């Protein structure tokens, strides 16, 4: 089983994922465009049992998209990496 570690730019948030994503895609919705500043966003969703936050200093932001979908996103409270 593969394992990958990642985190924010400053290192205050770290995570570990194992296995393969349940869903991976490129999304061109307006929410992703606004969030990333790009034409699309790359997505990888892992099952909760395969995702672990190992160091956490985050803030939460709730957002309603133009289509009425509710989103909850977390980002580093220091460098703002999501």
Coordinates of N, CA, C and O in Angstrom, one line a residue:
X1 N 0.9 -1.2 0.0 CA 0.0 0.0 0.0 C 0.9 1.2 0.0 O 1.8 1.3 0.8
X2 N 0.6 2.2 -0.9 CA 1.4 3.4 -1.0 C 0.9 4.4 0.1 O -0.2 4.4 0.5
X3 N 1.9 5.2 0.5 CA 1.6 6.3 1.5 C 2.2 7.6 1.0 O 3.3 7.5 0.4
X4 N 1.5 8.7 1.2 CA 2.0 10.0 0.8 C 1.8 11.0 1.9 O 0.8 10.9 2.6
X5 N 2.8 11.8 2.1 CA 2.7 12.9 3.1 C 2.6 14.2 2.4 O 3.2 14.4 1.4
X6 N 2.0 15.2 3.0 CA 1.9 16.5 2.5 C 1.5 17.5 3.5 O 1.5 17.2 4.7
X7 N 1.3 18.7 3.1 CA 1.0 19.8 4.1 C 1.0 21.1 3.4 O 1.1 21.3 2.2
X8 N 0.9 22.1 4.3 CA 0.9 23.5 3.9 C 2.3 24.0 3.6 O 3.3 23.4 3.9
X9 N 2.4 25.3 3.1 CA 3.7 25.9 2.8 C 4.6 26.1 4.0 O 5.8 25.9 3.9
X10 N 4.0 26.5 5.2 CA 4.9 26.8 6.3 C 5.1 25.6 7.2 O 5.9 25.7 8.1
X11 N 4.4 24.5 7.0 CA 4.6 23.3 7.9 C 3.7 23.2 9.1 O 3.8 22.2 9.8
X12 N 2.8 24.1 9.3 CA 1.9 24.0 10.5 C 0.8 23.0 10.3 O 0.2 22.6 11.3
X13 N 0.5 22.6 9.1 CA -0.5 21.5 8.8 C 0.2 20.4 8.0 O 0.9 20.7 7.0
X14 N 0.1 19.2 8.5 CA 0.7 18.0 7.8 C -0.4 16.9 7.8 O -1.2 16.8 8.7
X15 N -0.3 16.2 6.7 CA -1.3 15.0 6.6 C -0.6 13.8 6.0 O 0.5 14.0 5.4
X16 N -1.2 12.7 6.1 CA -0.7 11.5 5.5 C -1.9 10.7 4.9 O -3.0 10.6 5.5
X17 N -1.8 10.3 3.6 CA -2.8 9.5 3.0 C -2.2 8.1 2.6 O -1.0 8.0 2.3
X18 N -3.0 7.1 2.6 CA -2.6 5.7 2.2 C -3.5 5.2 1.2 O -4.7 5.6 1.2
X19 N -3.0 4.3 0.4 CA -3.9 3.7 -0.6 C -4.1 4.6 -1.8 O -3.4 5.6 -2.0
X20 N -5.1 4.3 -2.6 CA -5.5 5.1 -3.8 C -6.7 5.9 -3.5 O -7.6 5.6 -2.7
X21 N -6.9 7.1 -4.2 CA -8.1 7.9 -4.0 C -9.3 7.2 -4.4 O -9.3 6.4 -5.3
X22 N -10.4 7.5 -3.7 CA -11.7 6.9 -4.1 C -12.2 7.6 -5.4 O -12.8 7.0 -6.3
X23 N -11.9 8.9 -5.5 CA -12.3 9.7 -6.6 C -11.1 10.6 -7.0 O -10.5 11.2 -6.1
X24 N -10.8 10.8 -8.3 CA -9.8 11.7 -8.7 C -10.4 12.4 -10.0 O -11.0 11.7 -10.8
X25 N -10.2 13.7 -10.2 CA -10.8 14.3 -11.3 C -10.2 15.7 -11.5 O -9.5 16.2 -10.6
X26 N -10.6 16.3 -12.6 CA -10.3 17.8 -12.8 C -11.6 18.4 -12.8 O -12.5 18.0 -13.6
X27 N -11.8 19.5 -12.0 CA -13.1 20.2 -11.9 C -12.9 21.6 -12.5 O -12.0 22.3 -12.2
X28 N -13.9 22.0 -13.3 CA -13.9 23.3 -13.9 C -15.0 24.2 -13.3 O -15.4 25.2 -13.9
X29 N -15.6 23.9 -12.2 CA -16.7 24.6 -11.6 C -16.2 26.0 -11.2 O -15.0 26.2 -10.9
X30 N -17.1 26.9 -11.0 CA -16.8 28.3 -10.6 C -16.2 28.4 -9.3 O -15.2 29.1 -9.0
X31 N -16.6 27.5 -8.3 CA -16.0 27.4 -7.0 C -14.5 27.2 -7.1 O -13.7 27.8 -6.4
X32 N -14.1 26.2 -7.8 CA -12.7 25.8 -7.9 C -11.9 26.9 -8.6 O -10.8 27.2 -8.2
X33 N -12.5 27.6 -9.6 CA -11.9 28.7 -10.3 C -11.6 29.8 -9.3 O -10.5 30.4 -9.3
X34 N -12.6 30.1 -8.5 CA -12.4 31.2 -7.5 C -11.4 30.8 -6.4 O -10.6 31.6 -6.0
X35 N -11.5 29.6 -6.0 CA -10.6 29.1 -4.9 C -9.2 29.0 -5.3 O -8.3 29.4 -4.6
X36 N -8.9 28.6 -6.6 CA -7.5 28.4 -7.0 C -7.0 29.5 -7.9 O -5.8 29.6 -8.0
X37 N -7.8 30.3 -8.5 CA -7.4 31.3 -9.4 C -7.0 30.7 -10.8 O -6.3 31.3 -11.6
X38 N -7.4 29.4 -11.0 CA -7.0 28.7 -12.2 C -8.3 28.3 -13.0 O -9.4 28.5 -12.5
X39 N -8.1 27.8 -14.2 CA -9.2 27.4 -15.0 C -9.9 26.1 -14.4 O -11.0 25.8 -14.7
X40 N -9.1 25.3 -13.7 CA -9.7 24.1 -13.1 C -8.8 23.7 -11.9 O -7.7 24.2 -11.7
X41 N -9.4 22.8 -11.1 CA -8.7 22.3 -10.0 C -8.6 20.7 -10.0 O -9.5 20.1 -10.5
X42 N -7.4 20.2 -9.6 CA -7.2 18.7 -9.6 C -7.7 18.3 -8.2 O -7.4 18.8 -7.2
X43 N -8.5 17.2 -8.2 CA -9.1 16.7 -7.0 C -8.7 15.3 -6.7 O -8.6 14.5 -7.7
X44 N -8.5 14.9 -5.5 CA -8.3 13.5 -5.1 C -8.9 13.4 -3.7 O -8.6 14.0 -2.7
X45 N -10.0 12.5 -3.7 CA -10.7 12.3 -2.4 C -10.4 10.9 -1.9 O -10.5 9.9 -2.7
X46 N -10.0 10.8 -0.7 CA -9.6 9.6 0.0 C -10.7 9.2 1.0 O -11.3 10.1 1.6
X47 N -10.9 7.9 1.2 CA -11.7 7.4 2.3 C -11.2 7.9 3.6 O -10.0 8.0 3.8
X48 N -12.1 8.3 4.5 CA -11.6 8.8 5.8 C -10.6 7.9 6.6 O -9.7 8.5 7.2
X49 N -10.7 6.6 6.4 CA -9.8 5.7 7.1 C -8.4 5.8 6.5 O -7.4 5.3 7.1
X50 N -8.3 6.4 5.3 CA -7.0 6.5 4.6 C -6.4 7.9 4.7 O -5.4 8.1 4.1
X51 N -7.0 8.7 5.5 CA -6.5 10.1 5.6 C -6.3 10.4 7.1 O -7.2 10.2 7.9
X52 N -5.2 11.0 7.4 CA -4.8 11.4 8.8 C -4.1 12.7 8.8 O -3.2 12.9 8.1
X53 N -4.7 13.7 9.6 CA -4.0 14.9 9.8 C -3.0 14.7 11.0 O -3.5 14.3 12.1
X54 N -1.7 14.9 10.8 CA -0.7 14.6 11.8 C -0.3 15.8 12.5 O 0.2 15.7 13.6
X55 N -0.5 17.0 12.0 CA -0.3 18.3 12.7 C -1.3 19.2 12.2 O -1.5 19.4 11.0
X56 N -2.0 19.9 13.1 CA -3.2 20.7 12.7 C -3.2 22.0 13.4 O -3.3 22.1 14.6
X57 N -3.2 23.1 12.6 CA -3.4 24.4 13.0 C -4.2 25.1 11.9 O -3.6 25.8 11.1
X58 N -5.5 24.8 11.8 CA -6.3 25.3 10.7 C -7.4 26.2 11.1 O -7.9 26.2 12.3
X59 N -7.9 26.9 10.1 CA -9.2 27.6 10.2 C -10.2 27.0 9.2 O -9.8 26.4 8.2
X60 N -11.4 27.2 9.5 CA -12.5 26.7 8.6 C -13.2 27.8 8.0 O -13.5 28.9 8.6
X61 N -13.6 27.6 6.7 CA -14.4 28.6 6.0 C -15.6 27.9 5.3 O -15.4 26.8 4.6
X62 N -16.8 28.4 5.4 CA -18.0 27.8 4.8 C -18.4 28.7 3.6 O -18.3 29.9 3.7
X63 N -18.7 28.1 2.5 CA -19.0 28.8 1.3 C -20.2 28.2 0.6 O -20.4 27.0 0.6
X64 N -21.0 29.0 0.0 CA -22.1 28.6 -0.8 C -21.8 28.9 -2.3 O -21.6 30.1 -2.6
X65 N -21.8 27.9 -3.1 CA -21.5 28.1 -4.5 C -22.7 28.8 -5.3 O -23.8 28.9 -4.7
X66 N -22.4 29.2 -6.5 CA -23.4 29.8 -7.3 C -24.6 28.9 -7.6 O -25.7 29.3 -7.8
X67 N -24.4 27.6 -7.5 CA -25.4 26.6 -7.7 C -26.1 26.2 -6.4 O -27.0 25.4 -6.4
X68 N -25.7 26.8 -5.3 CA -26.3 26.6 -4.0 C -25.7 25.5 -3.2 O -26.2 25.2 -2.1
X69 N -24.6 24.8 -3.7 CA -24.0 23.8 -2.9 C -23.2 24.4 -1.8 O -22.6 25.5 -1.9
X70 N -23.2 23.7 -0.7 CA -22.5 24.1 0.5 C -21.1 23.5 0.6 O -21.0 22.2 0.4
X71 N -20.0 24.2 0.8 CA -18.7 23.7 0.9 C -18.1 24.1 2.2 O -18.3 25.2 2.7
X72 N -17.3 23.2 2.8 CA -16.6 23.5 4.0 C -15.1 23.2 3.7 O -14.7 22.2 3.2
X73 N -14.3 24.3 3.8 CA -12.9 24.1 3.5 C -12.0 24.5 4.7 O -12.4 25.3 5.5
X74 N -10.9 23.9 4.8 CA -9.9 24.2 5.9 C -8.6 24.7 5.3 O -8.2 24.3 4.2
X75 N -8.0 25.6 6.0 CA -6.7 26.2 5.5 C -5.9 26.5 6.7 O -6.3 26.7 7.8
X76 N -4.6 26.6 6.4 CA -3.6 26.9 7.5 C -3.8 28.3 8.0 O -4.0 29.2 7.3
X77 N -3.8 28.4 9.4 CA -4.1 29.7 10.0 C -2.9 30.6 9.9 O -3.0 31.8 10.3
X78 N -1.8 30.1 9.4 CA -0.6 31.0 9.2 C -0.3 31.4 7.8 O -0.2 32.5 7.4
X79 N -0.2 30.4 6.8 CA 0.1 30.7 5.5 C -1.1 30.6 4.5 O -0.9 31.0 3.3
X80 N -2.2 30.2 5.0 CA -3.5 30.2 4.2 C -3.5 29.1 3.1 O -4.4 29.1 2.3
X81 N -2.6 28.1 3.1 CA -2.7 27.0 2.2 C -3.9 26.2 2.5 O -4.1 25.8 3.7
X82 N -4.7 25.8 1.5 CA -5.8 25.0 1.7 C -5.5 23.5 1.5 O -4.4 23.2 0.9

